[in-house]
JSON list of C-alpha atoms in Angstrom, two decimals:
[
{"chain": "H", "resi": 1, "resn": "GLY", "atom": "CA", "xyz": [-25.99, 6.21, 52.26]},
{"chain": "H", "resi": 2, "resn": "GLY", "atom": "CA", "xyz": [-24.37, 3.35, 50.47]},
{"chain": "H", "resi": 3, "resn": "LEU", "atom": "CA", "xyz": [-20.79, 2.31, 50.32]},
{"chain": "H", "resi": 4, "resn": "PRO", "atom": "CA", "xyz": [-17.82, 4.64, 50.15]},
{"chain": "H", "resi": 5, "resn": "LEU", "atom": "CA", "xyz": [-15.30, 4.17, 47.37]},
{"chain": "H", "resi": 6, "resn": "ILE", "atom": "CA", "xyz": [-13.51, 0.93, 48.14]},
{"chain": "H", "resi": 7, "resn": "GLY", "atom": "CA", "xyz": [-10.20, -0.27, 46.82]},
{"chain": "H", "resi": 8, "resn": "ALA", "atom": "CA", "xyz": [-7.46, -2.75, 47.58]},
{"chain": "H", "resi": 9, "resn": "SER", "atom": "CA", "xyz": [-3.76, -2.81, 46.80]},
{"chain": "H", "resi": 10, "resn": "PRO", "atom": "CA", "xyz": [-2.19, -6.26, 46.64]},
{"chain": "H", "resi": 11, "resn": "ASP", "atom": "CA", "xyz": [1.59, -6.45, 46.54]},
{"chain": "H", "resi": 12, "resn": "ALA", "atom": "CA", "xyz": [1.31, -7.95, 43.04]},
{"chain": "H", "resi": 13, "resn": "VAL", "atom": "CA", "xyz": [-1.26, -9.36, 40.65]},
{"chain": "H", "resi": 14, "resn": "VAL", "atom": "CA", "xyz": [-0.41, -12.67, 38.99]},
{"chain": "H", "resi": 15, "resn": "ARG", "atom": "CA", "xyz": [-1.80, -12.95, 35.46]},
{"chain": "H", "resi": 16, "resn": "TYR", "atom": "CA", "xyz": [-1.92, -16.47, 34.03]},
{"chain": "H", "resi": 17, "resn": "PRO", "atom": "CA", "xyz": [-1.81, -17.26, 30.27]},
{"chain": "H", "resi": 18, "resn": "ASN", "atom": "CA", "xyz": [-5.57, -18.01, 30.31]},
{"chain": "H", "resi": 19, "resn": "GLY", "atom": "CA", "xyz": [-6.29, -14.49, 31.66]},
{"chain": "H", "resi": 20, "resn": "THR", "atom": "CA", "xyz": [-7.01, -15.57, 35.24]},
{"chain": "H", "resi": 21, "resn": "LEU", "atom": "CA", "xyz": [-5.92, -13.03, 37.86]},
{"chain": "H", "resi": 22, "resn": "GLN", "atom": "CA", "xyz": [-4.78, -13.70, 41.42]},
{"chain": "H", "resi": 23, "resn": "PRO", "atom": "CA", "xyz": [-3.72, -11.08, 43.96]},
{"chain": "H", "resi": 24, "resn": "LEU", "atom": "CA", "xyz": [-0.47, -11.83, 45.76]},
{"chain": "H", "resi": 25, "resn": "GLU", "atom": "CA", "xyz": [-0.12, -10.55, 49.32]},
{"chain": "H", "resi": 26, "resn": "VAL", "atom": "CA", "xyz": [3.34, -10.72, 50.91]},
{"chain": "H", "resi": 27, "resn": "LYS", "atom": "CA", "xyz": [3.97, -10.55, 54.64]},
{"chain": "H", "resi": 28, "resn": "SER", "atom": "CA", "xyz": [7.55, -10.53, 55.93]},
{"chain": "H", "resi": 29, "resn": "HIS", "atom": "CA", "xyz": [8.14, -11.59, 59.51]},
{"chain": "H", "resi": 30, "resn": "ALA", "atom": "CA", "xyz": [11.06, -10.15, 61.46]},
{"chain": "H", "resi": 31, "resn": "PRO", "atom": "CA", "xyz": [13.35, -12.78, 62.98]},
{"chain": "H", "resi": 32, "resn": "PHE", "atom": "CA", "xyz": [14.05, -10.70, 66.06]},
{"chain": "H", "resi": 33, "resn": "ALA", "atom": "CA", "xyz": [12.70, -11.15, 69.57]},
{"chain": "H", "resi": 34, "resn": "GLN", "atom": "CA", "xyz": [13.37, -9.47, 72.86]},
{"chain": "H", "resi": 35, "resn": "GLY", "atom": "CA", "xyz": [16.17, -11.15, 74.81]},
{"chain": "H", "resi": 36, "resn": "GLY", "atom": "CA", "xyz": [16.05, -12.74, 78.27]},
{"chain": "H", "resi": 37, "resn": "SER", "atom": "CA", "xyz": [13.13, -12.06, 80.56]},
{"chain": "H", "resi": 38, "resn": "THR", "atom": "CA", "xyz": [15.14, -11.42, 83.74]},
{"chain": "H", "resi": 39, "resn": "ARG", "atom": "CA", "xyz": [17.95, -8.99, 84.51]},
{"chain": "H", "resi": 40, "resn": "LYS", "atom": "CA", "xyz": [20.23, -11.96, 85.24]},
{"chain": "H", "resi": 41, "resn": "SER", "atom": "CA", "xyz": [19.98, -13.13, 81.64]},
{"chain": "H", "resi": 42, "resn": "ALA", "atom": "CA", "xyz": [22.96, -12.33, 79.39]},
{"chain": "H", "resi": 43, "resn": "THR", "atom": "CA", "xyz": [20.56, -11.21, 76.65]},
{"chain": "H", "resi": 44, "resn": "TYR", "atom": "CA", "xyz": [18.25, -9.10, 78.86]},
{"chain": "H", "resi": 45, "resn": "GLY", "atom": "CA", "xyz": [17.29, -5.87, 77.08]},
{"chain": "H", "resi": 46, "resn": "LYS", "atom": "CA", "xyz": [18.85, -7.01, 73.80]},
{"chain": "H", "resi": 47, "resn": "PHE", "atom": "CA", "xyz": [17.34, -8.39, 70.66]},
{"chain": "H", "resi": 48, "resn": "THR", "atom": "CA", "xyz": [18.06, -11.97, 69.70]},
{"chain": "H", "resi": 49, "resn": "VAL", "atom": "CA", "xyz": [17.40, -13.91, 66.52]},
{"chain": "H", "resi": 50, "resn": "ARG", "atom": "CA", "xyz": [14.48, -16.28, 67.03]},
{"chain": "H", "resi": 51, "resn": "ASP", "atom": "CA", "xyz": [13.00, -17.04, 63.68]},
{"chain": "H", "resi": 52, "resn": "PRO", "atom": "CA", "xyz": [10.08, -19.49, 63.89]},
{"chain": "H", "resi": 53, "resn": "GLY", "atom": "CA", "xyz": [9.97, -19.48, 60.10]},
{"chain": "H", "resi": 54, "resn": "PRO", "atom": "CA", "xyz": [7.20, -18.56, 57.70]},
{"chain": "H", "resi": 55, "resn": "ARG", "atom": "CA", "xyz": [3.62, -18.91, 58.87]},
{"chain": "H", "resi": 56, "resn": "ASP", "atom": "CA", "xyz": [1.70, -22.02, 57.89]},
{"chain": "H", "resi": 57, "resn": "ARG", "atom": "CA", "xyz": [-1.70, -20.31, 57.86]},
{"chain": "H", "resi": 58, "resn": "VAL", "atom": "CA", "xyz": [-3.30, -16.99, 57.04]},
{"chain": "H", "resi": 59, "resn": "ALA", "atom": "CA", "xyz": [-3.94, -15.02, 60.23]},
{"chain": "H", "resi": 60, "resn": "ALA", "atom": "CA", "xyz": [-7.56, -13.95, 60.74]},
{"chain": "H", "resi": 61, "resn": "TRP", "atom": "CA", "xyz": [-6.63, -10.24, 60.58]},
{"chain": "H", "resi": 62, "resn": "HIS", "atom": "CA", "xyz": [-5.32, -10.66, 57.01]},
{"chain": "H", "resi": 63, "resn": "VAL", "atom": "CA", "xyz": [-8.52, -12.30, 55.71]},
{"chain": "H", "resi": 64, "resn": "PRO", "atom": "CA", "xyz": [-10.54, -9.08, 55.09]},
{"chain": "H", "resi": 65, "resn": "GLN", "atom": "CA", "xyz": [-7.66, -7.54, 53.13]},
{"chain": "H", "resi": 66, "resn": "ILE", "atom": "CA", "xyz": [-7.16, -10.62, 50.95]},
{"chain": "H", "resi": 67, "resn": "GLN", "atom": "CA", "xyz": [-10.89, -11.10, 50.34]},
{"chain": "H", "resi": 68, "resn": "MET", "atom": "CA", "xyz": [-11.22, -7.41, 49.37]},
{"chain": "H", "resi": 69, "resn": "GLU", "atom": "CA", "xyz": [-8.31, -7.76, 46.92]},
{"chain": "H", "resi": 70, "resn": "MET", "atom": "CA", "xyz": [-10.13, -10.63, 45.20]},
{"chain": "H", "resi": 71, "resn": "MET", "atom": "CA", "xyz": [-13.36, -8.63, 45.06]},
{"chain": "H", "resi": 72, "resn": "CYS", "atom": "CA", "xyz": [-11.61, -5.63, 43.51]},
{"chain": "H", "resi": 73, "resn": "LEU", "atom": "CA", "xyz": [-10.11, -7.81, 40.76]},
{"chain": "H", "resi": 74, "resn": "GLY", "atom": "CA", "xyz": [-13.61, -8.85, 39.67]},
{"chain": "H", "resi": 75, "resn": "GLU", "atom": "CA", "xyz": [-15.94, -11.83, 39.80]},
{"chain": "H", "resi": 76, "resn": "GLY", "atom": "CA", "xyz": [-13.51, -13.94, 37.78]},
{"chain": "H", "resi": 77, "resn": "CYS", "atom": "CA", "xyz": [-10.95, -13.76, 40.58]},
{"chain": "H", "resi": 78, "resn": "THR", "atom": "CA", "xyz": [-11.68, -16.85, 42.67]},
{"chain": "H", "resi": 79, "resn": "SER", "atom": "CA", "xyz": [-8.50, -17.20, 44.74]},
{"chain": "H", "resi": 80, "resn": "ALA", "atom": "CA", "xyz": [-5.51, -15.29, 46.09]},
{"chain": "H", "resi": 81, "resn": "LEU", "atom": "CA", "xyz": [-1.93, -16.13, 47.00]},
{"chain": "H", "resi": 82, "resn": "PHE", "atom": "CA", "xyz": [-0.50, -15.31, 50.43]},
{"chain": "H", "resi": 83, "resn": "LEU", "atom": "CA", "xyz": [3.28, -15.42, 50.76]},
{"chain": "H", "resi": 84, "resn": "SER", "atom": "CA", "xyz": [4.71, -15.59, 54.28]},
{"chain": "H", "resi": 85, "resn": "SER", "atom": "CA", "xyz": [8.42, -14.76, 54.26]},
{"chain": "H", "resi": 86, "resn": "SER", "atom": "CA", "xyz": [10.98, -15.50, 56.95]},
{"chain": "H", "resi": 87, "resn": "ALA", "atom": "CA", "xyz": [14.38, -13.80, 56.90]},
{"chain": "H", "resi": 88, "resn": "THR", "atom": "CA", "xyz": [16.29, -17.01, 57.63]},
{"chain": "H", "resi": 89, "resn": "ARG", "atom": "CA", "xyz": [13.93, -19.92, 56.93]},
{"chain": "H", "resi": 90, "resn": "GLY", "atom": "CA", "xyz": [12.36, -19.42, 53.51]},
{"chain": "H", "resi": 91, "resn": "VAL", "atom": "CA", "xyz": [8.81, -18.77, 52.43]},
{"chain": "H", "resi": 92, "resn": "THR", "atom": "CA", "xyz": [5.43, -20.44, 52.43]},
{"chain": "H", "resi": 93, "resn": "ILE", "atom": "CA", "xyz": [2.87, -19.71, 49.76]},
{"chain": "H", "resi": 94, "resn": "LEU", "atom": "CA", "xyz": [-0.75, -20.36, 50.66]},
{"chain": "H", "resi": 95, "resn": "GLN", "atom": "CA", "xyz": [-3.80, -20.11, 48.45]},
{"chain": "H", "resi": 96, "resn": "MET", "atom": "CA", "xyz": [-7.11, -18.74, 49.75]},
{"chain": "H", "resi": 97, "resn": "GLY", "atom": "CA", "xyz": [-10.41, -19.10, 47.89]},
{"chain": "H", "resi": 98, "resn": "ARG", "atom": "CA", "xyz": [-12.87, -16.28, 47.46]},
{"chain": "H", "resi": 99, "resn": "ASP", "atom": "CA", "xyz": [-15.84, -16.32, 49.85]},
{"chain": "H", "resi": 100, "resn": "ASP", "atom": "CA", "xyz": [-18.70, -14.20, 48.50]},
{"chain": "H", "resi": 101, "resn": "ALA", "atom": "CA", "xyz": [-20.79, -14.65, 51.68]},
{"chain": "H", "resi": 102, "resn": "TYR", "atom": "CA", "xyz": [-17.91, -13.27, 53.75]},
{"chain": "H", "resi": 103, "resn": "LEU", "atom": "CA", "xyz": [-17.50, -10.36, 51.31]},
{"chain": "H", "resi": 104, "resn": "SER", "atom": "CA", "xyz": [-21.23, -9.60, 51.46]},
{"chain": "H", "resi": 105, "resn": "SER", "atom": "CA", "xyz": [-21.11, -9.47, 55.25]},
{"chain": "H", "resi": 106, "resn": "MET", "atom": "CA", "xyz": [-18.00, -7.26, 55.20]},
{"chain": "H", "resi": 107, "resn": "LEU", "atom": "CA", "xyz": [-19.59, -4.85, 52.70]},
{"chain": "H", "resi": 108, "resn": "SER", "atom": "CA", "xyz": [-22.77, -4.72, 54.77]},
{"chain": "H", "resi": 109, "resn": "LEU", "atom": "CA", "xyz": [-20.74, -3.67, 57.81]},
{"chain": "H", "resi": 110, "resn": "ALA", "atom": "CA", "xyz": [-18.84, -1.07, 55.76]},
{"chain": "H", "resi": 111, "resn": "GLY", "atom": "CA", "xyz": [-22.14, 0.32, 54.46]},
{"chain": "H", "resi": 112, "resn": "SER", "atom": "CA", "xyz": [-23.59, 0.52, 57.97]},
{"chain": "H", "resi": 113, "resn": "PHE", "atom": "CA", "xyz": [-20.46, 2.29, 59.23]},
{"chain": "H", "resi": 114, "resn": "GLN", "atom": "CA", "xyz": [-20.69, 4.76, 56.34]},
{"chain": "H", "resi": 115, "resn": "SER", "atom": "CA", "xyz": [-24.35, 5.61, 56.96]},
{"chain": "H", "resi": 116, "resn": "ASP", "atom": "CA", "xyz": [-24.38, 5.44, 60.77]},
{"chain": "H", "resi": 117, "resn": "PHE", "atom": "CA", "xyz": [-21.24, 7.47, 61.39]},
{"chain": "H", "resi": 118, "resn": "VAL", "atom": "CA", "xyz": [-19.61, 9.04, 58.32]},
{"chain": "H", "resi": 119, "resn": "ASP", "atom": "CA", "xyz": [-22.75, 10.33, 56.57]},
{"chain": "H", "resi": 120, "resn": "ALA", "atom": "CA", "xyz": [-24.32, 11.24, 59.93]},
{"chain": "H", "resi": 121, "resn": "GLY", "atom": "CA", "xyz": [-21.19, 13.18, 60.95]},
{"chain": "H", "resi": 122, "resn": "GLN", "atom": "CA", "xyz": [-21.06, 11.25, 64.22]},
{"chain": "H", "resi": 123, "resn": "PRO", "atom": "CA", "xyz": [-17.90, 9.75, 65.69]},
{"chain": "H", "resi": 124, "resn": "PRO", "atom": "CA", "xyz": [-18.33, 6.03, 66.31]},
{"chain": "H", "resi": 125, "resn": "PRO", "atom": "CA", "xyz": [-18.44, 4.88, 69.93]},
{"chain": "H", "resi": 126, "resn": "GLU", "atom": "CA", "xyz": [-16.03, 2.26, 71.20]},
{"chain": "H", "resi": 127, "resn": "ASP", "atom": "CA", "xyz": [-17.02, -1.23, 70.00]},
{"chain": "H", "resi": 128, "resn": "PHE", "atom": "CA", "xyz": [-19.58, 0.34, 67.67]},
{"chain": "H", "resi": 129, "resn": "PHE", "atom": "CA", "xyz": [-20.91, -2.95, 66.24]},
{"chain": "H", "resi": 130, "resn": "ALA", "atom": "CA", "xyz": [-20.56, -5.09, 69.40]},
{"chain": "H", "resi": 131, "resn": "ASP", "atom": "CA", "xyz": [-24.32, -5.69, 69.62]},
{"chain": "H", "resi": 132, "resn": "ARG", "atom": "CA", "xyz": [-24.78, -6.39, 65.92]},
{"chain": "H", "resi": 133, "resn": "LYS", "atom": "CA", "xyz": [-25.60, -9.99, 65.01]},
{"chain": "H", "resi": 134, "resn": "GLY", "atom": "CA", "xyz": [-22.76, -11.69, 63.17]},
{"chain": "H", "resi": 135, "resn": "TYR", "atom": "CA", "xyz": [-20.10, -9.20, 64.27]},
{"chain": "H", "resi": 136, "resn": "ALA", "atom": "CA", "xyz": [-17.27, -10.14, 66.64]},
{"chain": "H", "resi": 137, "resn": "VAL", "atom": "CA", "xyz": [-15.25, -7.47, 68.44]},
{"chain": "H", "resi": 138, "resn": "SER", "atom": "CA", "xyz": [-12.16, -9.69, 68.63]},
{"chain": "H", "resi": 139, "resn": "ALA", "atom": "CA", "xyz": [-10.70, -11.59, 65.72]},
{"chain": "H", "resi": 140, "resn": "PRO", "atom": "CA", "xyz": [-12.76, -14.79, 65.40]},
{"chain": "H", "resi": 141, "resn": "PRO", "atom": "CA", "xyz": [-11.40, -18.11, 64.19]},
{"chain": "H", "resi": 142, "resn": "LEU", "atom": "CA", "xyz": [-11.48, -18.36, 60.43]},
{"chain": "H", "resi": 143, "resn": "PRO", "atom": "CA", "xyz": [-14.96, -19.22, 59.17]},
{"chain": "H", "resi": 144, "resn": "VAL", "atom": "CA", "xyz": [-15.28, -22.89, 58.23]},
{"chain": "H", "resi": 145, "resn": "SER", "atom": "CA", "xyz": [-16.10, -21.79, 54.68]},
{"chain": "H", "resi": 146, "resn": "LEU", "atom": "CA", "xyz": [-12.65, -20.16, 54.41]},
{"chain": "H", "resi": 147, "resn": "ARG", "atom": "CA", "xyz": [-10.70, -22.87, 56.23]},
{"chain": "H", "resi": 148, "resn": "ALA", "atom": "CA", "xyz": [-11.70, -25.33, 53.53]},
{"chain": "H", "resi": 149, "resn": "TYR", "atom": "CA", "xyz": [-10.21, -23.08, 50.81]},
{"chain": "H", "resi": 150, "resn": "ILE", "atom": "CA", "xyz": [-6.79, -22.44, 52.32]},
{"chain": "H", "resi": 151, "resn": "HIS", "atom": "CA", "xyz": [-4.05, -24.84, 51.40]},
{"chain": "H", "resi": 152, "resn": "SER", "atom": "CA", "xyz": [-0.32, -24.78, 50.97]},
{"chain": "H", "resi": 153, "resn": "VAL", "atom": "CA", "xyz": [0.89, -24.74, 47.40]},
{"chain": "H", "resi": 154, "resn": "TRP", "atom": "CA", "xyz": [4.65, -24.49, 47.92]},
{"chain": "H", "resi": 155, "resn": "ILE", "atom": "CA", "xyz": [7.03, -24.54, 50.87]},
{"chain": "H", "resi": 156, "resn": "THR", "atom": "CA", "xyz": [10.82, -24.09, 50.94]}
]
């Protein structure tokens, strides 16, 4: 039982003069969208440039990755930087605080997956944790504890 080896690979690690470390995660968003929705449209079947710009929040599906990056940098790592890049409209840099309760829950789920399926040599069924308390099959809204930590630090 127990946890498998766990690691994380941020796009960069920012080291401040006082020794503080922050992972930096960069997500680039393509400015392209599918053209018109009807055959009568001049852009039907073609790509068009529709760049809504950089994101103004961290999507729920990026939270586990960013939290894991903070955990892997050690207890002294208390926040991470998330850079959302747009090809034509600049970047947004957001800061997310570390949430040890969230990490504990995530590691508990990873440990259960390891023992229930990997160590047991059993393939997991579809929606394998659907009945487990505290687990959501679809991406939930960001926990309130994380929402309070996320704020914009620079926008161009």
